[in-house]
XYZ file of C-alpha atoms in Angstrom:
721
model
C 50.732 90.767 -176.402
C 50.560 89.069 -173.030
C 52.694 85.840 -172.980
C 49.425 83.923 -171.793
C 47.845 84.675 -175.166
C 50.258 82.190 -176.847
C 48.242 79.392 -175.483
C 45.093 80.200 -177.190
C 45.474 83.439 -179.254
C 41.825 83.854 -180.287
C 40.640 83.680 -176.793
C 42.253 87.009 -176.211
C 41.311 88.717 -179.357
C 39.096 91.258 -177.432
C 42.279 92.706 -175.829
C 43.169 93.883 -179.459
C 40.240 96.084 -179.261
C 41.480 97.729 -176.190
C 44.964 97.992 -177.310
C 43.868 99.678 -180.708
C 41.678 102.230 -179.024
C 44.417 103.082 -176.455
C 47.021 103.711 -179.447
C 44.615 106.203 -181.163
C 45.951 109.769 -181.454
C 42.440 111.219 -180.854
C 39.100 110.125 -179.489
C 36.892 108.039 -181.970
C 33.428 106.568 -182.037
C 32.615 102.974 -182.510
C 32.168 102.929 -186.344
C 35.593 104.299 -186.896
C 37.122 101.937 -184.451
C 35.424 98.920 -186.367
C 36.747 100.250 -189.584
C 40.224 100.477 -188.160
C 40.213 97.074 -186.714
C 38.758 95.638 -189.928
C 41.270 97.380 -192.037
C 38.914 99.616 -194.180
C 41.206 101.468 -196.600
C 38.355 103.418 -198.015
C 37.347 105.381 -194.816
C 38.265 108.944 -195.485
C 39.045 109.578 -191.803
C 41.403 106.750 -191.611
C 43.116 107.831 -194.859
C 43.320 111.609 -193.887
C 44.652 110.809 -190.372
C 47.146 108.110 -191.668
C 45.570 105.567 -189.171
C 46.138 102.876 -191.950
C 49.900 103.257 -191.211
C 49.475 102.201 -187.573
C 50.943 98.743 -186.744
C 47.349 97.543 -185.314
C 45.520 98.777 -188.407
C 43.367 95.612 -189.599
C 44.437 93.476 -186.850
C 40.943 91.871 -186.724
C 40.488 91.769 -190.551
C 39.667 87.952 -190.290
C 36.484 88.809 -188.323
C 33.244 90.156 -189.782
C 32.155 93.639 -188.818
C 29.387 92.288 -186.896
C 31.827 90.133 -184.796
C 34.116 93.142 -184.117
C 30.894 94.936 -182.999
C 30.206 92.121 -180.662
C 33.658 92.522 -179.059
C 33.094 96.078 -178.553
C 29.603 95.494 -176.969
C 31.213 92.919 -174.914
C 33.746 95.373 -173.524
C 30.958 97.988 -172.996
C 28.678 95.508 -171.066
C 31.652 94.619 -168.803
C 32.588 98.181 -168.106
C 36.047 97.892 -169.869
C 34.944 100.558 -172.326
C 32.513 103.486 -171.810
C 30.942 106.177 -173.848
C 31.703 109.762 -173.041
C 30.990 113.231 -174.561
C 33.626 114.945 -176.520
C 34.894 117.876 -174.688
C 35.060 120.102 -177.954
C 31.701 119.029 -178.884
C 29.203 117.813 -176.169
C 26.823 116.319 -178.869
C 29.609 113.749 -180.063
C 29.910 110.586 -178.029
C 33.163 108.686 -178.282
C 34.588 105.451 -176.722
C 36.974 105.534 -173.861
C 38.956 102.854 -171.952
C 37.934 102.810 -168.335
C 40.294 102.143 -165.415
C 39.007 98.460 -165.268
C 39.799 98.182 -169.023
C 43.387 99.219 -168.341
C 43.598 96.667 -165.567
C 42.333 94.027 -168.062
C 45.196 94.938 -170.384
C 47.613 94.350 -167.625
C 46.123 91.138 -166.203
C 43.330 89.568 -168.436
C 40.468 87.840 -166.662
C 37.537 88.353 -169.058
C 38.258 85.309 -171.118
C 37.608 83.237 -167.894
C 34.001 84.299 -167.609
C 31.207 81.924 -169.039
C 28.749 84.365 -170.422
C 30.666 87.608 -170.903
C 33.283 86.518 -173.315
C 30.952 86.154 -176.294
C 27.380 86.304 -174.768
C 26.992 82.690 -175.705
C 24.025 81.139 -173.921
C 23.686 77.436 -174.788
C 20.917 75.118 -175.096
C 19.484 73.935 -171.751
C 20.841 70.493 -170.740
C 18.193 68.223 -169.224
C 19.843 65.854 -166.772
C 18.705 62.422 -165.549
C 17.888 64.039 -162.270
C 15.618 66.563 -163.980
C 13.739 63.720 -165.849
C 13.269 62.013 -162.481
C 11.697 65.182 -160.986
C 9.635 65.585 -164.133
C 8.268 62.062 -163.743
C 7.495 62.606 -160.053
C 5.274 65.768 -160.940
C 3.893 64.454 -164.406
C 0.478 65.104 -163.237
C 1.272 68.675 -162.969
C 3.928 69.191 -165.775
C 2.484 66.995 -168.606
C 1.444 69.838 -170.869
C 4.908 71.396 -171.022
C 8.125 70.733 -172.812
C 11.280 69.744 -170.852
C 12.724 73.258 -170.902
C 9.605 74.804 -169.554
C 9.368 71.916 -166.923
C 12.828 72.701 -165.706
C 12.086 76.412 -165.392
C 8.865 75.629 -163.414
C 10.471 73.251 -160.830
C 14.107 74.132 -160.821
C 15.396 74.380 -157.012
C 18.281 76.684 -158.002
C 18.101 79.927 -155.742
C 18.980 82.382 -158.570
C 17.615 81.560 -162.091
C 17.746 83.442 -165.456
C 15.138 82.066 -167.808
C 16.056 83.114 -171.424
C 12.681 82.951 -173.120
C 12.503 83.383 -176.845
C 9.744 84.894 -178.705
C 6.428 82.887 -178.496
C 7.891 80.462 -176.028
C 5.406 80.551 -173.374
C 7.265 82.866 -170.737
C 4.173 84.097 -168.908
C 2.820 80.600 -168.610
C 6.172 79.242 -167.202
C 6.303 82.296 -164.744
C 2.751 81.909 -163.337
C 3.110 78.044 -163.266
C 6.414 78.279 -161.248
C 4.400 80.526 -158.733
C 1.662 77.925 -158.548
C 4.488 75.146 -158.077
C 6.264 77.118 -155.354
C 2.947 77.721 -153.343
C 1.518 74.219 -153.967
C 4.486 71.927 -153.648
C 7.409 73.898 -152.050
C 5.411 75.369 -149.012
C 6.061 78.889 -150.173
C 3.774 81.349 -148.432
C 1.904 83.151 -151.242
C 2.096 86.530 -149.335
C 6.025 86.182 -149.425
C 5.944 85.805 -153.261
C 6.262 88.904 -155.289
C 6.039 88.934 -159.096
C 7.153 92.127 -160.977
C 6.479 93.175 -164.481
C 6.341 96.444 -166.586
C 2.936 97.217 -167.746
C -0.376 97.223 -166.247
C -1.590 95.007 -169.045
C 0.989 92.454 -168.204
C 0.220 92.620 -164.489
C -3.524 92.148 -165.200
C -2.890 89.076 -167.303
C -0.608 87.500 -164.813
C -2.989 88.172 -161.987
C -5.833 86.694 -164.025
C -4.009 83.605 -164.485
C -2.935 83.140 -160.982
C -6.625 83.767 -159.896
C -7.296 80.341 -161.197
C -4.812 78.713 -158.826
C -6.434 78.762 -155.298
C -3.117 78.082 -153.650
C -1.756 81.240 -154.981
C -3.946 83.606 -153.198
C -2.135 86.403 -151.625
C 0.860 86.254 -154.002
C 1.662 89.885 -154.899
C 1.666 90.755 -158.648
C 3.000 94.341 -159.342
C 4.644 96.768 -161.772
C 7.732 98.295 -160.472
C 5.783 101.508 -160.167
C 2.769 100.064 -158.438
C 5.006 98.396 -155.843
C 6.710 101.700 -155.099
C 3.425 103.590 -155.017
C 1.793 101.305 -152.411
C 4.964 101.382 -150.381
C 4.954 105.259 -150.308
C 1.323 105.521 -149.536
C 1.774 103.161 -146.677
C 4.571 105.312 -145.267
C 3.525 108.663 -146.565
C 3.983 110.462 -143.338
C 7.547 109.108 -142.816
C 8.481 110.104 -146.291
C 6.686 113.385 -146.954
C 5.598 116.240 -144.704
C 2.137 116.152 -146.677
C -0.026 113.802 -148.661
C 1.541 113.271 -151.942
C 0.185 111.655 -155.078
C 1.139 110.814 -158.587
C 0.707 113.569 -161.213
C -1.376 112.794 -164.209
C -0.559 113.515 -167.733
C -3.446 116.256 -167.973
C -1.833 117.880 -164.901
C 1.543 117.834 -166.638
C 0.115 119.647 -169.460
C -1.566 122.409 -167.316
C 1.719 122.714 -165.298
C 3.886 123.053 -168.267
C 1.459 125.883 -169.494
C 1.575 127.511 -166.023
C 5.419 127.414 -166.196
C 5.321 129.152 -169.506
C 3.016 131.954 -168.200
C 5.143 132.466 -165.072
C 8.242 132.819 -167.201
C 6.476 135.074 -169.770
C 7.157 132.558 -172.637
C 4.912 132.750 -175.591
C 4.472 129.128 -176.846
C 4.704 130.123 -180.487
C 8.048 131.959 -179.895
C 9.309 129.019 -177.617
C 8.509 126.412 -180.453
C 10.234 128.549 -183.161
C 13.295 129.086 -180.885
C 13.587 125.402 -180.018
C 13.091 123.704 -183.316
C 14.834 124.055 -186.548
C 12.786 123.867 -189.876
C 13.803 120.328 -190.431
C 12.369 119.235 -187.174
C 9.088 120.885 -187.532
C 8.289 119.794 -191.175
C 4.727 118.295 -191.213
C 4.096 119.047 -187.511
C 1.097 120.871 -186.222
C 1.607 123.664 -183.487
C 0.059 121.447 -180.980
C 2.338 118.625 -181.848
C 5.314 120.697 -181.626
C 4.335 122.361 -178.279
C 3.768 118.689 -177.011
C 7.247 117.827 -178.123
C 8.843 120.769 -176.226
C 6.780 119.821 -173.228
C 7.783 116.107 -173.291
C 11.541 117.112 -173.702
C 11.170 119.243 -170.654
C 10.001 116.430 -168.507
C 12.481 113.932 -169.936
C 15.310 116.320 -168.992
C 13.707 116.530 -165.487
C 13.555 112.743 -165.287
C 17.111 112.214 -166.592
C 18.553 114.545 -163.976
C 16.649 113.102 -161.157
C 17.386 109.386 -161.889
C 21.107 110.140 -162.156
C 20.994 112.116 -158.821
C 22.106 115.399 -160.508
C 20.901 118.974 -159.669
C 18.999 120.928 -162.318
C 21.576 123.704 -162.065
C 24.070 121.307 -163.552
C 22.077 121.468 -166.718
C 22.343 125.098 -166.796
C 26.227 124.801 -166.274
C 26.448 122.224 -169.081
C 24.882 124.537 -171.500
C 27.453 127.339 -171.084
C 29.726 125.809 -173.523
C 27.069 125.828 -176.315
C 26.317 128.291 -179.241
C 24.009 131.105 -178.352
C 20.954 129.637 -179.860
C 21.399 126.528 -177.764
C 22.368 128.363 -174.640
C 19.030 130.261 -174.964
C 17.232 126.940 -175.358
C 19.048 125.550 -172.201
C 18.027 128.651 -170.224
C 14.380 128.526 -171.315
C 14.122 124.760 -170.364
C 15.908 125.390 -166.985
C 13.341 128.109 -166.175
C 10.325 125.983 -167.099
C 11.818 122.795 -165.290
C 12.582 124.767 -162.165
C 9.042 126.106 -161.957
C 7.578 122.530 -162.490
C 9.923 121.126 -159.890
C 8.951 123.872 -157.289
C 5.337 123.495 -157.988
C 5.366 119.576 -157.639
C 7.217 119.894 -154.262
C 4.905 122.586 -152.966
C 1.578 120.840 -153.900
C 2.691 117.269 -153.127
C 2.817 115.770 -156.619
C 5.282 113.110 -157.793
C 6.043 111.501 -161.131
C 7.031 107.953 -162.158
C 10.753 108.433 -161.602
C 10.138 110.007 -158.169
C 8.276 106.866 -156.998
C 11.262 104.653 -157.376
C 13.764 107.321 -156.114
C 11.747 108.159 -153.033
C 10.831 104.609 -152.438
C 14.537 103.537 -152.556
C 15.740 106.481 -150.373
C 13.021 105.611 -147.784
C 14.102 101.863 -147.727
C 17.900 102.733 -147.472
C 17.154 105.065 -144.564
C 14.770 102.596 -142.963
C 15.971 98.935 -143.501
C 13.591 97.667 -140.927
C 10.715 98.622 -143.382
C 12.008 96.645 -146.318
C 9.234 94.077 -147.180
C 10.494 90.604 -146.950
C 9.924 88.211 -149.777
C 11.089 84.560 -149.938
C 10.764 84.515 -153.781
C 10.858 87.555 -156.382
C 10.102 86.782 -159.950
C 10.883 89.441 -162.521
C 9.252 89.578 -165.975
C 10.815 91.311 -169.081
C 14.279 91.341 -167.354
C 15.932 92.466 -170.596
C 14.143 96.015 -169.962
C 15.347 96.769 -166.443
C 17.195 99.864 -165.854
C 19.760 100.909 -163.074
C 16.915 102.081 -160.549
C 15.047 98.901 -160.920
C 17.953 96.698 -160.436
C 18.723 98.876 -157.365
C 15.266 98.187 -155.869
C 15.739 94.370 -156.488
C 18.987 94.569 -154.783
C 17.469 96.441 -151.843
C 14.693 93.777 -151.355
C 17.494 91.099 -151.560
C 15.423 88.011 -152.006
C 16.787 84.575 -151.170
C 15.199 83.250 -154.375
C 15.228 85.193 -157.658
C 13.705 84.019 -160.936
C 14.194 86.483 -163.818
C 12.725 85.896 -167.285
C 13.485 87.854 -170.455
C 15.071 87.792 -173.880
C 18.141 89.723 -174.942
C 16.871 89.547 -178.510
C 13.906 91.690 -177.523
C 15.753 94.486 -175.640
C 14.513 97.621 -177.314
C 14.153 100.261 -174.644
C 17.806 101.402 -174.307
C 16.701 104.919 -175.235
C 14.666 104.972 -172.155
C 17.441 103.843 -169.811
C 17.005 100.094 -169.895
C 20.293 98.225 -170.104
C 20.820 94.961 -171.809
C 23.953 94.224 -169.765
C 21.833 93.237 -166.665
C 20.485 90.145 -168.558
C 23.673 89.289 -170.357
C 25.859 89.501 -167.222
C 23.352 87.834 -164.833
C 25.715 84.906 -164.280
C 28.563 87.269 -163.433
C 26.519 88.828 -160.685
C 25.087 85.486 -159.504
C 27.935 82.913 -160.030
C 25.773 80.086 -158.769
C 22.907 80.817 -160.918
C 21.208 78.576 -163.343
C 20.521 79.571 -166.981
C 17.531 78.044 -168.636
C 16.525 78.575 -172.215
C 12.983 78.308 -173.657
C 13.592 77.722 -177.327
C 10.494 76.440 -178.778
C 8.329 78.966 -180.559
C 4.594 78.151 -180.375
C 3.415 81.204 -182.131
C 4.928 81.265 -185.663
C 5.009 78.859 -188.674
C 8.360 77.214 -189.537
C 9.238 79.731 -192.416
C 8.655 82.691 -189.985
C 10.710 81.082 -187.147
C 13.663 80.494 -189.740
C 13.377 84.161 -190.848
C 13.551 85.371 -187.288
C 16.522 83.222 -186.527
C 18.465 84.688 -189.555
C 17.517 88.204 -188.667
C 19.722 87.953 -185.435
C 22.193 85.227 -186.257
C 25.002 86.857 -184.313
C 22.963 86.973 -181.156
C 24.917 84.097 -179.645
C 21.647 82.557 -178.454
C 20.223 79.122 -179.238
C 18.066 79.308 -182.394
C 14.435 79.098 -181.905
C 12.575 75.802 -182.826
C 9.172 75.883 -184.490
C 6.266 73.783 -183.285
C 3.832 74.622 -186.022
C 3.986 72.725 -189.321
C 1.287 74.955 -190.932
C 2.501 76.816 -194.019
C 3.479 80.459 -193.854
C 3.622 83.257 -196.329
C 6.375 85.799 -196.283
C 6.539 88.388 -198.913
C 9.025 91.262 -199.356
C 7.497 93.714 -201.758
C 8.885 96.854 -203.368
C 6.807 99.942 -204.618
C 7.624 102.841 -206.560
C 6.164 105.262 -203.999
C 5.038 105.356 -200.384
C 1.574 106.149 -201.687
C 1.547 102.760 -203.607
C 2.942 100.954 -200.609
C 0.214 102.195 -198.366
C -2.445 101.524 -200.901
C -1.404 97.888 -201.237
C -1.470 97.525 -197.506
C -5.120 98.997 -197.318
C -6.270 96.907 -200.294
C -4.779 93.610 -199.111
C -6.391 94.080 -195.741
C -9.701 94.346 -197.427
C -8.888 91.371 -199.379
C -7.995 89.119 -196.196
C -10.724 86.835 -194.892
C -9.204 87.018 -191.322
C -10.911 88.543 -188.366
C -9.555 92.146 -188.258
C -8.216 91.861 -184.769
C -5.874 89.165 -186.252
C -4.130 91.890 -188.462
C -1.378 94.188 -187.469
C 0.138 96.975 -189.439
C 3.480 97.906 -187.872
C 5.794 100.850 -188.620
C 9.011 102.359 -186.972
C 7.453 105.779 -186.834
C 4.164 107.545 -185.858
C 4.202 109.273 -189.345
C 3.833 106.183 -191.299
C 1.088 104.927 -189.062
C -0.818 108.184 -189.268
C -0.673 107.757 -193.240
C -2.096 104.320 -192.964
C -4.726 105.403 -190.611
C -5.863 108.282 -192.829
C -6.289 105.978 -195.633
C -8.300 103.507 -193.562
C -10.648 106.236 -192.476
C -11.368 106.939 -196.165
C -12.103 103.177 -196.812
C -14.204 103.180 -193.496
C -11.910 100.293 -192.073
C -12.256 100.298 -188.264
C -8.885 100.183 -186.468
C -7.161 101.299 -183.355
C -3.873 103.180 -183.164
C -1.190 102.134 -180.628
C 1.915 104.074 -180.124
C 4.499 104.125 -177.063
C 2.453 106.871 -175.353
C -0.968 106.299 -176.847
C -3.485 103.410 -176.397
C -0.662 100.971 -175.703
C -2.791 98.974 -173.378
C -5.870 98.834 -175.544
C -6.621 95.770 -177.439
C -8.635 95.739 -180.767
C -12.067 94.620 -181.095
C -12.896 91.664 -183.356
C -13.607 94.179 -186.321
C -10.666 96.440 -185.729
C -7.275 96.274 -187.245
C -4.286 97.369 -185.156
C -1.860 100.023 -186.316
C 1.075 100.350 -184.206
C 4.734 101.410 -183.711
C 6.899 98.345 -183.042
C 7.828 99.695 -179.604
C 4.109 99.426 -178.458
C 3.393 96.073 -179.863
C 5.955 93.811 -177.958
C 4.245 90.777 -176.359
C 1.361 90.730 -178.806
C 0.696 88.526 -181.887
C -1.445 88.378 -184.983
C -2.204 86.072 -187.809
C -1.091 88.413 -190.512
C 1.465 91.125 -189.958
C 2.439 94.021 -192.211
C 5.793 95.646 -191.470
C 5.824 98.749 -193.619
C 8.603 101.327 -194.470
C 11.218 98.498 -194.404
C 14.029 100.926 -195.635
C 17.301 102.187 -194.298
C 15.547 105.302 -193.252
C 13.289 103.516 -190.753
C 15.306 100.541 -189.932
C 17.524 101.731 -188.436
C 15.566 104.877 -187.827
C 17.523 108.083 -188.846
C 15.375 110.396 -186.724
C 17.240 111.843 -183.780
C 16.599 113.579 -180.616
C 16.645 117.308 -180.232
C 20.413 118.398 -179.633
C 19.596 119.521 -176.114
C 18.244 116.006 -175.178
C 21.420 114.649 -176.843
C 23.494 116.874 -174.654
C 22.079 115.489 -171.323
C 21.528 111.865 -172.412
C 24.762 109.851 -172.468
C 23.701 106.720 -174.330
C 25.780 103.782 -173.520
C 24.057 101.297 -175.778
C 24.455 100.309 -179.349
C 21.648 102.165 -181.221
C 21.910 100.137 -184.377
C 21.882 96.815 -182.656
C 18.817 97.872 -180.711
C 17.172 98.821 -184.038
C 18.103 95.515 -185.421
C 16.408 93.834 -182.415
C 13.397 96.087 -182.980
C 13.069 94.781 -186.478
C 13.242 91.285 -184.960
C 10.401 92.138 -182.583
C 8.324 93.429 -185.542
C 8.629 90.127 -187.619
C 8.244 87.830 -184.657
C 4.610 88.966 -183.952
C 3.433 87.238 -187.089
C 1.870 83.726 -186.783
C 1.118 82.798 -190.430
C 1.595 85.640 -192.873
C 4.412 88.259 -192.983
C 4.223 91.033 -195.461
C 7.457 93.251 -195.562
C 6.932 96.372 -197.715
C 9.165 99.279 -198.728
C 9.236 102.047 -201.437
C 12.404 103.266 -203.261
C 15.454 101.617 -204.366
C 16.630 99.377 -201.611
C 15.259 97.697 -198.477
C 16.771 97.869 -194.881
C 20.150 96.041 -194.449
C 18.476 94.305 -191.505
C 17.047 92.047 -194.268
C 20.208 89.978 -195.037
C 21.067 87.773 -198.092
C 20.574 84.756 -195.790
C 16.935 85.992 -195.058
C 16.376 86.758 -198.766
C 17.230 83.060 -199.353
C 13.992 81.853 -197.416
C 11.784 84.151 -199.761
C 10.850 81.745 -202.721
C 9.779 84.695 -204.885
C 12.630 87.031 -203.838
C 11.708 90.762 -203.872
C 8.273 91.236 -205.539
C 6.754 94.063 -207.413
C 3.105 94.773 -206.202
C 0.486 92.494 -207.522
C -2.911 92.317 -205.980
C -5.971 91.009 -207.874
C -9.110 92.117 -206.438
C -12.496 90.542 -207.149
C -14.741 92.345 -209.666
C -17.536 93.149 -207.118
C -14.829 94.708 -204.728
C -13.233 96.794 -207.603
C -16.853 98.143 -208.383
C -17.867 98.939 -204.725
C -14.463 100.451 -203.817
C -14.061 102.670 -206.898
C -15.255 105.661 -204.979
C -12.901 105.025 -201.966
C -10.056 104.491 -204.429
C -10.626 107.858 -205.714
C -10.747 109.384 -202.243
C -7.400 107.877 -201.561
C -5.978 109.249 -204.693
C -7.162 112.621 -203.959
C -5.782 112.601 -200.527
C -2.328 111.390 -201.964
C -2.369 114.167 -204.696
C -3.523 116.792 -201.992
C -0.568 115.805 -199.751
C 1.930 116.020 -202.734
C 0.605 119.534 -203.579
C 0.994 120.572 -199.959
C 4.497 119.190 -199.805
C 5.646 121.027 -202.969
C 4.207 124.264 -201.793
C 5.789 123.897 -198.439
C 9.066 123.631 -200.023
C 8.604 126.434 -202.511
C 7.422 128.960 -199.779
C 9.735 127.478 -197.135
C 6.779 127.091 -194.658
C 5.913 124.166 -192.630
C 3.192 121.978 -194.083
C 0.770 122.465 -191.174
C 0.856 126.302 -191.865
C -0.534 125.648 -195.316
C -3.124 123.030 -194.323
C -3.714 120.360 -191.630
C -3.913 116.621 -192.411
C -7.480 116.613 -190.830
C -8.623 119.243 -193.460
C -7.034 117.400 -196.341
C -8.803 114.208 -195.329
C -12.118 115.984 -195.095
C -11.594 117.322 -198.629
C -10.826 113.789 -200.040
C -13.859 112.506 -198.440
C -16.267 115.340 -199.340
C -14.867 115.968 -202.831
C -16.282 119.470 -203.136
C -16.919 120.710 -206.693
C -17.359 124.484 -206.020
C -15.707 127.166 -203.979
C -18.742 127.564 -201.982
C -18.674 123.727 -200.958
C -14.909 123.977 -200.224
C -15.366 126.875 -197.982
C -17.725 124.899 -195.605
C -15.075 122.393 -194.832
C -13.392 122.909 -191.419
C -10.008 124.463 -191.663
C -10.695 126.461 -194.838
C -11.081 130.070 -193.951
C -11.658 132.998 -196.317
C -7.904 133.470 -196.764
C -7.005 129.914 -197.566
C -10.014 129.649 -199.911
C -8.904 132.773 -201.729
C -5.247 131.647 -201.923
C -5.526 127.929 -202.507
C -9.088 127.254 -203.494
C -8.773 126.902 -207.168
C -5.642 124.700 -206.965
C -7.487 122.386 -204.515
C -10.656 122.038 -206.759
C -8.453 121.272 -209.769
C -7.037 118.318 -207.907
C -10.459 117.120 -206.686
C -12.187 117.642 -209.998
C -9.553 116.074 -212.011
C -10.496 112.634 -210.383
C -14.237 112.942 -211.039
């Protein structure tokens, strides 16, 4: 060890991670490195390769696995470690020491940094000078707590506002703009606020419209800002008028690319997907998945400044089947690229790329802003950071929450918020730690779900009692039935109820049951209806990614198993080939679970089926549940039981039809959709036909299926009558 470590050894323990990785005889991934550092004798790879005989084996055994993980994440965020693809297998990603990491071993400096050593962000200190300023503006600041007041009026040039869930970040951001315009003589037209979604932009603009002094302040998303600039300078950027491509145009263009390359979509899907990946998917869904992967690959190569031909070259080392897929996707993407260039179309990644290229080549055209305020800073990616750097504002106010960084799979990098103080050494870090959304028990539950986040715990402001239940079911069918029945029992307005899941599949299952019960609802997923809010009589069903920023009185988080949290689903190997993830997927999944539970104001129902719940529900979290893990118990009123008997039968029929289809799918080795679509099963359960003639009138039941499956289906339906 370096002699300086003798002064305070624990301060330099991160160096042991670098030294251990450097000592490995072969490339390893993060989990194996954690096992090695922790001294896990049971790891088969460690025993087989005799790594337990190395001098550094177990050198961090006094730390928990989570703490060792934090060390590694720290080194990744500070670019001392990086992920790289294994040459012998491009789908495997391993850890590697960077040149900066080797320099750190020779001359350690990381321990001197305030934030980067352990990501610790402390409670905001309120000074006497702050209090005097608050008092001067009491007429303006009175409704807010001290942390919010400081974020609104701080004179610091560069500010990071770490705003916990439900802490009022949008209020603080808009109020700061009003303060700057009203009391700091900031010209509104030289103030720019940037957020991520159209909904957030509309909400912010609506709030600012109430402040007359703020007229002229620009509220944009990153994409709308770039689009406006490109339209303003179209002739300087392009040789013809260029506009954004719509999603429907993307579909038509994908189909045209197939036709041009003489590719049959059925053959393409069969070639691209393995049986495991297409189980339960319709032909349309599979075609859409293939199309989305093509556009994702295009975006990845554009955003990394790489030529599409490099994709073709990277596929040469693959097996023949994967090489065929690479060639097919290359041909499709080449046609799409040529068509878009020829006919003046651009996508969302083009917006940022073309905008930044124009500004770099024409610095005199860079818009001048005295103040830039960035919302959801934990979700920024490299291109968005590059745009902020180009705009180079004298005053920068960024608000976000590392605990809610959940878009690493889309290119967002948590390191930008964690390393803010490194980039801006004179910056001020302000934390908003009072949660105004959730009851005390739920806030405590949230805090324990991310105990190792090294951030101030949230404080509750509500004294109202909360209900948190963790309920175990024997089957997924029972789990979904419970959720639907409980919703019918609740006396809340329906738009105050969320049902959240990690995957689209579970959301679809719940939606089918709700249709049988005539329960009005909307479905929000990452790409569908994510900006639509439920009417008063509608329940919201949503994937967790699509619900961030929203809240409800009662929240059901379903499927709380180790299959869903963390999600075991993976991208297609071709996508894995080109996407070099440099983020911790498991920690992002843990944060995703935090986002789910933090939506609840008063009631939180966590449900799962099978033997065990997700490990994201820790022993410390279980201590907060007075009843522990419950088995389902829901007592319905007599009148409800009578009126719902018919609907209960429908749900049972649907469940049994799906089980029949699953068994048949496995025995025949056929995808489930080939046997029968979900829509058809739903119609059967609702119509409950009693004869073959009645069954034959249902959409999706042709003569062949009627002859092949008719009697089996009727036996299922009639057994419930």
